[in-house]
CSV table of C-alpha atoms and ligand atoms in Angstrom, one decimal:
chain,number,residue,atom,x,y,z
A,8,MET,CA,121.1,114.9,105.6
A,9,VAL,CA,119.6,118.1,104.2
A,10,SER,CA,115.8,118.3,104.4
A,11,ARG,CA,114.3,118.3,100.9
A,12,THR,CA,110.9,119.6,101.9
A,13,ILE,CA,109.6,121.8,99.0
A,14,PRO,CA,106.6,124.0,99.8
A,15,VAL,CA,103.5,123.2,97.7
A,16,ASP,CA,101.4,125.9,96.0
A,17,THR,CA,98.8,127.6,98.2
A,18,PHE,CA,95.6,125.7,98.7
A,19,ASP,CA,92.2,125.6,100.3
A,20,LEU,CA,91.5,122.2,101.7
A,21,VAL,CA,87.8,121.7,102.6
A,22,LEU,CA,87.6,118.8,105.0
A,23,PHE,CA,84.1,117.2,105.1
A,24,GLY,CA,83.6,115.1,108.2
A,25,ALA,CA,86.1,117.4,110.0
A,26,THR,CA,84.9,116.5,113.4
A,27,GLY,CA,85.1,112.7,112.8
A,28,ASP,CA,87.6,110.2,114.0
A,29,LEU,CA,89.8,109.9,110.9
A,30,ALA,CA,90.0,113.7,110.6
A,31,THR,CA,91.1,114.2,114.2
A,32,ARG,CA,93.3,111.2,114.4
A,33,LYS,CA,95.1,111.4,111.1
A,34,ILE,CA,94.2,114.2,108.6
A,35,LEU,CA,94.5,117.2,110.9
A,36,PRO,CA,97.7,116.0,112.7
A,37,SER,CA,99.3,115.2,109.3
A,38,LEU,CA,98.5,118.7,108.0
A,39,TYR,CA,100.0,120.2,111.1
A,40,ARG,CA,103.2,118.2,110.7
A,41,ARG,CA,103.5,119.4,107.1
A,42,PHE,CA,103.0,122.9,108.3
A,43,LEU,CA,105.7,122.4,110.9
A,44,ALA,CA,108.0,121.0,108.2
A,45,GLY,CA,107.5,124.2,106.3
A,46,GLN,CA,105.7,122.5,103.4
A,47,MET,CA,102.3,124.1,103.9
A,48,PRO,CA,102.3,127.7,102.7
A,49,GLN,CA,101.5,130.4,105.3
A,50,ASP,CA,98.4,131.4,103.4
A,51,ALA,CA,97.0,127.9,102.8
A,52,ARG,CA,93.8,127.2,104.6
A,53,VAL,CA,92.0,124.2,106.1
A,54,ILE,CA,88.2,124.7,106.1
A,55,GLY,CA,86.5,122.2,108.3
A,56,ALA,CA,83.0,121.2,107.2
A,57,ALA,CA,80.5,119.0,109.1
A,58,ARG,CA,77.0,119.0,110.5
A,59,SER,CA,77.9,120.2,114.0
A,60,LYS,CA,77.1,123.8,114.7
A,61,LEU,CA,80.6,125.0,115.6
A,62,ASP,CA,82.2,128.4,115.0
A,63,ASP,CA,85.8,128.9,114.0
A,64,ALA,CA,86.9,129.1,117.7
A,65,GLY,CA,85.1,125.9,118.5
A,66,PHE,CA,86.7,124.1,115.6
A,67,ARG,CA,90.2,125.4,116.5
A,68,LYS,CA,89.7,124.1,120.0
A,69,LEU,CA,88.9,120.7,118.5
A,70,VAL,CA,91.9,120.8,116.3
A,71,ALA,CA,94.1,121.8,119.2
A,72,GLU,CA,92.9,118.9,121.2
A,73,ALA,CA,93.5,116.5,118.3
A,74,LEU,CA,97.1,117.8,117.9
A,75,ASP,CA,97.6,117.4,121.6
A,76,GLU,CA,96.5,113.8,121.5
A,77,PHE,CA,97.9,112.6,118.1
A,78,VAL,CA,101.1,114.6,117.5
A,79,SER,CA,104.2,113.5,119.4
A,80,LYS,CA,105.3,115.9,122.2
A,81,SER,CA,108.6,116.7,120.5
A,82,LYS,CA,106.7,118.2,117.5
A,83,ARG,CA,104.2,120.2,119.5
A,84,ASP,CA,105.5,123.8,119.4
A,85,LYS,CA,103.1,126.3,120.9
A,86,ALA,CA,103.8,129.2,118.5
A,87,THR,CA,103.6,126.8,115.5
A,88,ILE,CA,100.3,125.3,116.7
A,89,GLU,CA,98.9,128.9,117.1
A,90,ALA,CA,99.9,129.8,113.6
A,91,PHE,CA,98.4,126.6,112.2
A,92,LEU,CA,95.2,127.1,114.1
A,93,ASN,CA,94.9,130.6,112.5
A,94,GLN,CA,94.8,128.9,109.1
A,95,CYS,CA,91.9,126.7,110.2
A,96,SER,CA,88.2,127.8,109.9
A,97,TYR,CA,84.9,126.1,110.0
A,98,ILE,CA,81.6,126.0,108.1
A,99,ALA,CA,78.5,124.1,109.3
A,100,ILE,CA,77.1,122.3,106.2
A,101,ASP,CA,74.1,120.2,105.7
A,102,ALA,CA,75.4,117.7,103.1
A,103,LYS,CA,71.9,116.8,101.9
A,104,GLY,CA,70.2,120.2,102.4
A,105,ASP,CA,71.1,123.7,101.2
A,106,SER,CA,72.6,125.4,104.3
A,107,GLY,CA,76.2,126.3,104.3
A,108,TRP,CA,77.0,125.9,100.6
A,109,ALA,CA,76.7,129.6,99.7
A,110,GLU,CA,79.1,130.4,102.6
A,111,LEU,CA,81.5,127.8,101.4
A,112,LYS,CA,81.4,129.2,97.9
A,113,LYS,CA,82.4,132.6,99.3
A,114,SER,CA,85.2,131.1,101.4
A,115,VAL,CA,87.2,129.2,98.8
A,116,ARG,CA,89.6,131.2,96.7
A,117,ASP,CA,89.6,131.0,92.9
A,118,GLU,CA,93.3,131.5,92.8
A,119,ALA,CA,94.1,128.7,95.2
A,120,ILE,CA,94.2,124.9,94.5
A,121,LYS,CA,90.9,123.6,95.8
A,122,ALA,CA,90.9,120.1,97.5
A,123,PHE,CA,87.7,118.6,98.8
A,124,TYR,CA,88.4,115.8,101.2
A,125,PHE,CA,85.4,113.4,101.8
A,126,SER,CA,86.2,111.9,105.2
A,127,VAL,CA,82.5,110.8,105.5
A,128,ALA,CA,80.4,107.8,104.9
A,129,PRO,CA,80.6,106.7,101.2
A,130,SER,CA,76.8,106.9,101.0
A,131,ILE,CA,77.0,110.7,100.7
A,132,PHE,CA,80.0,110.9,98.3
A,133,GLY,CA,77.7,111.3,95.3
A,134,THR,CA,75.6,113.9,97.0
A,135,LEU,CA,78.6,116.0,98.1
A,136,ALA,CA,80.2,115.8,94.7
A,137,GLU,CA,76.9,117.0,93.1
A,138,LYS,CA,76.5,119.9,95.5
A,139,LEU,CA,80.0,121.1,94.9
A,140,ARG,CA,79.4,121.1,91.2
A,141,SER,CA,75.8,122.6,91.3
A,142,HIS,CA,76.8,125.4,93.7
A,143,GLY,CA,79.6,126.3,91.4
A,144,ILE,CA,82.2,125.6,94.1
A,145,ALA,CA,84.3,123.0,92.3
A,146,CYS,CA,86.0,123.9,89.1
A,147,GLU,CA,88.2,122.2,86.5
A,148,ASN,CA,91.3,122.1,88.7
A,149,SER,CA,89.6,121.1,91.9
A,150,ARG,CA,90.6,117.8,93.5
A,151,LEU,CA,88.4,115.3,95.3
A,152,VAL,CA,89.8,113.0,97.9
A,153,VAL,CA,87.8,110.0,99.0
A,154,GLU,CA,88.5,107.6,101.7
A,155,LYS,CA,88.0,103.8,101.9
A,156,PRO,CA,85.8,101.7,102.0
A,157,PHE,CA,85.2,102.4,98.3
A,158,GLY,CA,82.1,100.2,98.0
A,159,THR,CA,81.4,96.9,99.6
A,160,ASP,CA,81.4,94.9,96.3
A,161,LEU,CA,81.7,95.4,92.6
A,162,GLU,CA,78.2,96.8,92.2
A,163,THR,CA,78.5,99.4,94.9
A,164,ALA,CA,81.9,100.4,93.7
A,165,LYS,CA,80.6,100.9,90.2
A,166,LYS,CA,77.8,103.0,91.5
A,167,LEU,CA,80.2,105.2,93.6
A,168,ASN,CA,82.5,105.6,90.5
A,169,ALA,CA,79.5,106.6,88.4
A,170,ASP,CA,78.2,109.0,91.1
A,171,LEU,CA,81.6,110.8,91.3
A,172,ALA,CA,82.0,110.7,87.5
A,173,ALA,CA,78.8,112.6,87.1
A,174,SER,CA,80.5,115.7,88.7
A,175,PHE,CA,84.2,115.1,88.4
A,176,ASP,CA,86.7,113.8,85.9
A,177,GLU,CA,88.8,110.8,86.8
A,178,THR,CA,91.9,113.0,86.8
A,179,GLN,CA,90.4,115.0,89.7
A,180,ILE,CA,89.6,112.0,91.9
A,181,TYR,CA,92.1,110.8,94.5
A,182,ARG,CA,91.0,107.4,96.1
A,183,ILE,CA,93.0,106.9,99.2
A,184,ASP,CA,94.6,103.6,100.1
A,185,HIS,CA,96.9,104.8,102.9
A,186,PHE,CA,99.2,101.8,102.6
A,187,LEU,CA,100.4,103.4,99.3
A,188,GLY,CA,101.6,106.4,101.4
A,189,LYS,CA,103.8,104.3,103.6
A,190,GLU,CA,107.4,104.9,103.0
A,191,THR,CA,108.5,101.3,102.6
A,192,VAL,CA,105.7,100.6,100.2
A,193,GLN,CA,107.2,103.2,97.9
A,194,ASN,CA,110.6,101.8,98.6
A,195,LEU,CA,109.4,98.5,97.2
A,196,MET,CA,109.3,100.2,93.8
A,197,ALA,CA,112.7,101.8,94.3
A,198,VAL,CA,114.2,98.5,95.3
A,199,ARG,CA,112.8,96.8,92.3
A,200,PHE,CA,113.2,99.4,89.6
A,201,ALA,CA,116.3,101.4,90.7
A,202,ASN,CA,118.7,98.5,91.3
A,203,VAL,CA,120.1,96.1,88.8
A,204,LEU,CA,120.4,93.4,91.5
A,205,PHE,CA,116.8,92.2,92.0
A,206,GLU,CA,114.9,92.5,88.8
A,207,PRO,CA,116.7,89.8,86.8
A,208,LEU,CA,115.8,87.3,89.6
A,209,TRP,CA,112.2,88.6,90.1
A,210,ASN,CA,110.3,85.8,88.4
A,211,GLU,CA,109.2,82.2,88.5
A,212,ARG,CA,112.7,80.9,87.6
A,213,TYR,CA,114.3,82.1,90.9
A,214,ILE,CA,111.4,82.8,93.2
A,215,ASP,CA,109.7,80.0,95.1
A,216,HIS,CA,106.9,81.9,96.6
A,217,VAL,CA,105.9,85.3,98.1
A,218,GLN,CA,104.4,85.9,101.6
A,219,ILE,CA,102.6,89.1,102.5
A,220,THR,CA,101.6,89.5,106.2
A,221,VAL,CA,99.8,92.4,107.8
A,222,ALA,CA,99.3,91.3,111.5
A,223,GLU,CA,97.8,93.6,114.1
A,224,THR,CA,97.4,93.4,117.8
A,225,VAL,CA,94.4,95.6,118.0
A,226,GLY,CA,90.8,94.2,118.0
A,227,VAL,CA,87.8,95.7,116.4
A,228,GLY,CA,86.3,97.1,119.6
A,229,GLY,CA,84.9,100.6,119.1
A,230,ARG,CA,84.3,100.1,115.4
A,231,GLY,CA,82.6,96.7,115.5
A,232,SER,CA,79.4,97.8,113.8
A,233,TYR,CA,81.4,98.9,110.7
A,234,TYR,CA,83.8,95.9,110.8
A,235,ASP,CA,81.2,93.3,111.3
A,236,LYS,CA,79.7,94.1,107.9
A,237,SER,CA,83.1,94.2,106.4
A,238,GLY,CA,85.5,91.6,107.8
A,239,ALA,CA,89.2,91.2,107.0
A,240,MET,CA,88.6,90.5,103.3
A,241,ARG,CA,86.9,93.7,102.6
A,242,ASP,CA,88.7,95.8,105.2
A,243,MET,CA,92.3,94.8,104.4
A,244,VAL,CA,92.7,92.3,101.5
A,245,GLN,CA,90.6,94.0,98.7
A,246,ASN,CA,92.6,97.2,99.2
A,247,HIS,CA,95.8,97.2,101.3
A,248,LEU,CA,97.1,93.7,100.7
A,249,MET,CA,96.0,93.8,97.1
A,250,GLN,CA,98.1,96.9,96.6
A,251,LEU,CA,101.1,95.3,98.2
A,252,LEU,CA,100.7,92.3,95.9
A,253,CYS,CA,100.4,94.5,92.8
A,254,LEU,CA,103.5,96.5,93.6
A,255,THR,CA,105.4,93.2,94.2
A,256,ALA,CA,104.1,91.5,91.1
A,257,MET,CA,103.7,94.2,88.5
A,258,GLU,CA,105.9,94.6,85.4
A,259,PRO,CA,108.1,97.7,85.3
A,260,PRO,CA,106.1,100.6,84.0
A,261,SER,CA,107.7,102.5,81.1
A,262,GLN,CA,107.7,105.6,83.2
A,263,PHE,CA,107.1,106.6,86.8
A,264,ASP,CA,103.8,108.2,85.8
A,265,PRO,CA,100.4,107.7,87.5
A,266,ASP,CA,98.7,106.1,84.6
A,267,ARG,CA,101.6,103.9,83.4
A,268,LEU,CA,102.0,102.6,87.0
A,269,ARG,CA,98.3,102.0,87.5
A,270,ASP,CA,98.0,100.3,84.2
A,271,GLU,CA,100.6,97.8,85.4
A,272,LYS,CA,98.8,97.2,88.7
A,273,LEU,CA,95.5,96.7,86.9
A,274,LYS,CA,97.1,94.0,84.7
A,275,VAL,CA,98.2,92.1,87.8
A,276,ILE,CA,94.7,92.2,89.3
A,277,ARG,CA,93.2,91.0,86.1
A,278,ALA,CA,95.7,88.1,86.0
A,279,LEU,CA,94.8,86.8,89.5
A,280,ASP,CA,93.4,83.3,89.4
A,281,PRO,CA,90.0,82.8,91.1
A,282,VAL,CA,90.6,81.5,94.6
A,283,GLY,CA,89.0,78.1,95.5
A,284,GLN,CA,87.6,77.5,99.0
A,285,LYS,CA,90.5,75.1,99.8
A,286,ASP,CA,92.9,78.0,99.4
A,287,VAL,CA,91.3,80.4,101.9
A,288,VAL,CA,91.2,80.2,105.7
A,289,ARG,CA,89.0,82.4,107.8
A,290,GLY,CA,89.5,83.0,111.5
A,291,GLN,CA,87.8,84.9,114.3
A,292,TYR,CA,89.5,85.7,117.6
A,293,LYS,CA,88.3,84.1,120.8
A,294,ALA,CA,88.0,85.7,124.2
A,295,GLY,CA,91.3,86.1,126.0
A,296,LYS,CA,92.7,88.9,128.0
A,297,GLU,CA,90.4,91.1,125.9
A,298,PRO,CA,86.8,90.4,124.8
A,299,SER,CA,86.2,88.0,121.9
A,300,TYR,CA,85.4,89.2,118.4
A,301,VAL,CA,81.7,88.5,118.8
A,302,GLU,CA,81.7,90.6,122.0
A,303,ASP,CA,83.6,93.4,120.2
A,304,ALA,CA,81.2,93.3,117.3
A,305,GLU,CA,78.2,93.0,119.7
A,306,ASN,CA,76.9,90.2,117.5
A,307,PRO,CA,76.9,86.8,119.1
A,308,ASP,CA,76.1,85.0,115.8
A,309,SER,CA,78.6,86.9,113.8
A,310,ARG,CA,80.3,84.8,111.1
A,311,THR,CA,82.6,87.7,110.0
A,312,GLU,CA,86.3,87.0,109.8
A,313,SER,CA,88.9,88.9,111.8
A,314,TYR,CA,91.6,86.9,110.1
A,315,VAL,CA,92.1,85.6,106.6
A,316,ALA,CA,94.8,83.7,104.8
A,317,LEU,CA,94.9,83.0,101.1
A,318,LYS,CA,96.9,81.2,98.5
A,319,ILE,CA,96.8,83.1,95.2
A,320,GLY,CA,98.1,82.2,91.8
A,321,ILE,CA,98.9,84.8,89.0
A,322,SER,CA,98.5,83.6,85.5
A,323,ASN,CA,101.2,85.3,83.5
A,324,TRP,CA,104.7,84.5,82.3
A,325,ARG,CA,106.5,86.0,85.2
A,326,TRP,CA,104.5,84.3,88.0
A,327,LYS,CA,103.1,81.0,86.8
A,328,HIS,CA,103.6,78.4,89.5
A,329,VAL,CA,104.7,81.0,92.1
A,330,PRO,CA,102.1,81.2,94.9
A,331,PHE,CA,101.5,84.4,96.7
A,332,TYR,CA,100.4,83.7,100.3
A,333,LEU,CA,98.6,86.5,102.0
A,334,ARG,CA,97.5,86.8,105.6
A,335,THR,CA,96.1,89.5,107.8
A,336,GLY,CA,94.4,89.5,111.2
A,337,LYS,CA,93.5,91.4,114.3
A,338,ARG,CA,94.5,90.5,117.9
A,339,MET,CA,97.6,88.6,116.7
A,340,THR,CA,100.8,88.1,118.6
A,341,LYS,CA,102.6,91.1,117.2
A,342,ARG,CA,102.0,94.2,115.0
A,343,MET,CA,104.0,93.4,112.0
A,344,SER,CA,103.7,94.0,108.2
A,345,GLU,CA,106.1,92.6,105.8
A,346,ILE,CA,106.6,91.2,102.3
A,347,VAL,CA,108.9,88.2,102.0
A,348,ILE,CA,110.3,87.2,98.6
A,349,GLN,CA,111.4,83.6,99.1
A,350,PHE,CA,113.9,82.6,96.5
A,351,LYS,CA,114.5,79.0,95.4
A,352,GLU,CA,117.5,77.0,96.5
A,353,THR,CA,120.5,76.6,94.2
A,354,SER,CA,119.7,74.1,91.5
A,355,HIS,CA,122.8,72.0,92.6
A,356,SER,CA,124.6,72.2,95.9
A,357,ILE,CA,128.3,71.3,96.2
A,358,PHE,CA,128.1,71.4,100.0
A,359,ASP,CA,126.8,68.9,102.4
A,360,ARG,CA,123.8,70.3,104.0
A,361,ASP,CA,122.3,70.1,107.4
A,362,GLU,CA,118.6,70.1,107.7
A,363,GLY,CA,116.7,73.3,106.7
A,364,SER,CA,116.5,75.6,103.8
A,365,MET,CA,119.5,77.5,102.6
A,366,ALA,CA,117.5,79.6,100.1
A,367,ASN,CA,117.8,83.4,100.1
A,368,ALA,CA,114.9,85.5,101.2
A,369,LEU,CA,114.4,89.3,100.7
A,370,THR,CA,112.2,90.7,103.5
A,371,ILE,CA,110.7,94.2,103.1
A,372,ARG,CA,109.5,95.3,106.5
A,373,LEU,CA,106.7,97.8,106.3
A,374,GLN,CA,106.2,98.3,110.0
A,375,PRO,CA,107.5,98.5,112.7
A,376,ASP,CA,111.2,99.1,112.1
A,377,GLU,CA,110.9,100.0,108.4
A,378,GLY,CA,113.7,98.4,106.4
A,379,MET,CA,114.7,95.3,104.5
A,380,ASP,CA,116.9,92.3,105.0
A,381,LEU,CA,118.3,89.8,102.6
A,382,SER,CA,119.2,86.4,104.0
A,383,VAL,CA,122.4,85.0,102.5
A,384,THR,CA,124.1,81.7,103.1
A,385,ILE,CA,127.7,81.8,104.4
A,386,LYS,CA,130.2,79.5,106.0
A,387,GLU,CA,129.7,79.3,109.8
A,388,PRO,CA,132.8,80.7,111.3
A,389,GLY,CA,135.1,78.3,113.0
A,390,PRO,CA,137.3,75.3,112.3
A,391,GLY,CA,134.4,72.8,112.1
A,392,GLY,CA,134.5,72.2,108.3
A,393,MET,CA,132.3,73.7,105.7
A,394,ARG,CA,129.1,74.2,107.7
A,395,LEU,CA,126.6,76.6,106.2
A,396,VAL,CA,124.4,79.2,108.0
A,397,ASN,CA,121.9,81.7,106.8
A,398,VAL,CA,122.5,85.2,108.1
A,399,PRO,CA,120.7,88.4,107.4
A,400,LEU,CA,122.2,91.4,105.6
A,401,ASP,CA,120.0,93.8,107.6
A,402,MET,CA,119.2,97.4,106.9
A,403,SER,CA,117.0,99.5,109.1
A,404,PHE,CA,116.0,102.7,107.1
A,405,ALA,CA,116.1,104.7,110.3
A,406,GLU,CA,119.7,103.6,111.0
A,407,ALA,CA,120.9,103.8,107.4
A,408,LEU,CA,119.7,107.4,107.1
A,409,GLY,CA,121.4,108.2,110.4
A,410,PRO,CA,120.4,110.4,113.3
A,411,ASP,CA,120.0,113.4,110.9
A,412,GLY,CA,117.7,111.5,108.6
A,413,GLU,CA,114.2,112.8,108.4
A,414,GLU,CA,111.7,111.0,110.6
A,415,ILE,CA,109.6,108.7,108.5
A,416,PRO,CA,106.4,110.7,107.9
A,417,ASP,CA,102.9,109.3,108.3
A,418,ALA,CA,101.4,108.0,105.1
A,419,TYR,CA,98.7,110.7,105.2
A,420,GLU,CA,101.3,113.5,105.2
A,421,ARG,CA,102.7,112.3,101.9
A,422,LEU,CA,99.3,111.6,100.4
A,423,ILE,CA,97.7,114.9,101.2
A,424,MET,CA,100.7,116.8,99.8
A,425,ASP,CA,100.5,114.6,96.6
A,426,VAL,CA,96.9,115.7,96.2
A,427,ILE,CA,97.9,119.4,96.4
A,428,ARG,CA,100.8,118.7,93.9
A,429,GLY,CA,98.3,117.0,91.6
A,430,ASN,CA,100.1,113.7,91.6
A,431,GLN,CA,97.8,110.6,91.4
A,432,THR,CA,100.6,108.0,91.4
A,433,LEU,CA,99.8,106.7,94.9
A,434,PHE,CA,96.0,106.8,94.5
A,435,MET,CA,93.8,104.1,93.2
A,436,ARG,CA,92.1,104.5,89.8
A,437,GLY,CA,88.4,103.6,89.4
A,438,ASP,CA,89.0,100.6,87.2
A,439,GLU,CA,91.6,99.2,89.6
A,440,VAL,CA,89.2,99.3,92.5
A,441,GLU,CA,86.5,97.7,90.4
A,442,ALA,CA,88.9,94.9,89.2
A,443,ALA,CA,89.8,94.2,92.9
A,444,TRP,CA,86.2,93.8,93.8
A,445,ALA,CA,85.5,91.6,90.8
A,446,TRP,CA,88.2,89.3,92.1
A,447,THR,CA,87.1,89.5,95.8
A,448,ASP,CA,83.3,89.1,95.3
A,449,PRO,CA,83.2,85.4,94.4
A,450,ILE,CA,85.3,84.5,97.4
A,451,ILE,CA,82.9,86.4,99.8
A,452,GLU,CA,79.8,85.1,98.0
A,453,GLY,CA,81.1,81.5,98.5
A,454,TRP,CA,81.3,82.0,102.2
A,455,GLU,CA,77.9,83.6,102.3
A,456,GLU,CA,76.3,80.8,100.4
A,457,ARG,CA,77.8,78.1,102.7
A,458,GLY,CA,77.2,80.1,105.8
A,459,ASP,CA,80.1,78.4,107.6
A,460,ARG,CA,81.8,79.8,110.7
A,461,PRO,CA,85.4,81.1,110.7
A,462,GLN,CA,87.8,79.0,112.7
A,463,ALA,CA,88.4,80.4,116.3
A,464,TYR,CA,91.9,81.4,117.1
A,465,ALA,CA,93.5,82.5,120.4
A,466,GLN,CA,94.3,86.2,121.0
A,467,GLY,CA,98.0,86.8,120.9
A,468,SER,CA,98.5,83.8,118.5
A,469,SER,CA,99.6,83.6,114.8
A,470,GLY,CA,96.1,82.9,113.7
A,471,PRO,CA,94.0,79.7,113.2
A,472,GLU,CA,95.6,76.2,112.8
A,473,ASP,CA,94.3,75.8,109.3
A,474,ALA,CA,96.3,78.8,108.1
A,475,LEU,CA,99.5,76.9,109.0
A,476,MET,CA,98.2,73.9,107.0
A,477,LEU,CA,97.7,76.2,104.0
A,478,MET,CA,101.4,76.4,103.6
A,479,HIS,CA,102.5,73.1,105.3
A,480,ARG,CA,100.6,71.1,102.7
A,481,ASP,CA,102.8,72.8,100.0
A,482,GLY,CA,105.9,72.0,102.0
A,483,ARG,CA,106.3,75.6,103.0
A,484,ARG,CA,105.9,77.6,106.2
A,485,TRP,CA,104.9,81.1,107.3
A,486,ARG,CA,107.6,83.3,108.7
A,487,ASP,CA,107.4,83.2,112.4
A,488,LEU,CA,105.8,86.3,113.7
A,489,GLU,CA,108.1,86.1,116.7
A,490,ASP,CA,111.3,86.2,114.6
B,30,BG6,C1,92.6,100.5,107.9
B,30,BG6,C2,91.7,99.4,108.4
B,30,BG6,O1,92.3,100.8,106.6
B,30,BG6,O2,93.9,100.1,108.1
B,30,BG6,C3,91.9,99.0,109.8
B,30,BG6,O3,90.3,99.8,108.3
B,30,BG6,C4,93.4,98.7,110.0
B,30,BG6,O4,91.2,97.9,110.2
B,30,BG6,C5,94.3,99.8,109.5
B,30,BG6,O5,93.6,98.6,111.4
B,30,BG6,C6,95.8,99.5,109.5
B,30,BG6,O6,96.5,100.6,109.2
B,30,BG6,P1,97.9,100.8,109.8
B,30,BG6,O7,98.4,102.1,109.1
B,30,BG6,O8,97.7,101.0,111.2
B,30,BG6,O9,98.7,99.6,109.5
């Protein structure tokens, strides 16, 4: 397959929080990989900005170490790394004070696309935006990239939106949800809207329910103080799982255009039913091979959930009576993210059936082994009569695209290049984030009012018992994480 990497226009990317964890783990390695792929122009520049008193050489050393740790060996080419480092420089900036800003103004070029990446605590988003504006560094075609968490509830999200809006237009703001940069998530749109096969069936007439799972094996050790104030609901459901639900449930946009697409996602969020307490299960992992959640969070009384499962209804014509079951958790048996569209059984069967469902299911695997499979019912081979079995039509994207296919890039590579291209399609709009919080807040407030504890679950399991019941009581079951 011929590579279709098209270089972007030259840019100056100013990375605030350049010495932090996300920058070194994701952002800088992603920029390097785009450089290696020939997409980052030779005169584009990465300007690190943070409080630490580093010089250019010190920053380059930090970048080199990050590439060493987070870029696979096969992609670490000495000469290319040297060339990339030459495009990196550093300015020590006091976000709240005045030092560093004049130097930054001198450093960024008027003729280049200017992107300001806020990989910092949201509490200083507003201050940074205001400084960029008041020092005359940002201009009409500058772009602002902000990381999650975008607020902790509706009120804080509204304040953040207002703070950014005071200095930047919505068309300049790129709110990252890195799940949208994942290849298979984009493929969900291609599968739905570029094939004639699925869309006619994509509704309450043919679909029984939808399951969305994001299971992780990692715990929260190392980031317990952030996570304990957040929990799975704020950390994963309000953003990542909500985006997956939206892309699965939305109406076809009239064009593949940022605002048309985001309008459709917003309509889904606004059509979500409020979730009653009987339709939510919270869990917290116990001690096992690894420390317990409360040890990781260093808070023995913590009532924060490291797992959550929900049953969600959508009140519109397409989805009435089709529940969406969502679950996500840490320290589970397997790292696996997938969306399962479970179709109904045929309305009348002409075959004798053994036990078990013979309904079709379309599974979109986000990770690992990106791909999709469609289970179809066929006759079991052999002379034993008309016995039916369900078998998968399985497609692994890596296999389908062959050994010459491009390696699936990290979500951040795609998203950062989209910022430079000025394409907001895969970024969340301010009203979308607010609507997601407006739906999430009452659920969290309900827990806080009752003060109950999440149910304990074993490490390496599929989550708490009650989560199984959430589906069993409807005569359904979660897909086995071991499948
Ligand atoms: C982050 C969450 O946004 O996404 C983490 O804060 C989570 O808690 C991570 O582990 C999962 O991302 P990925 O790309 O590893 O699936």
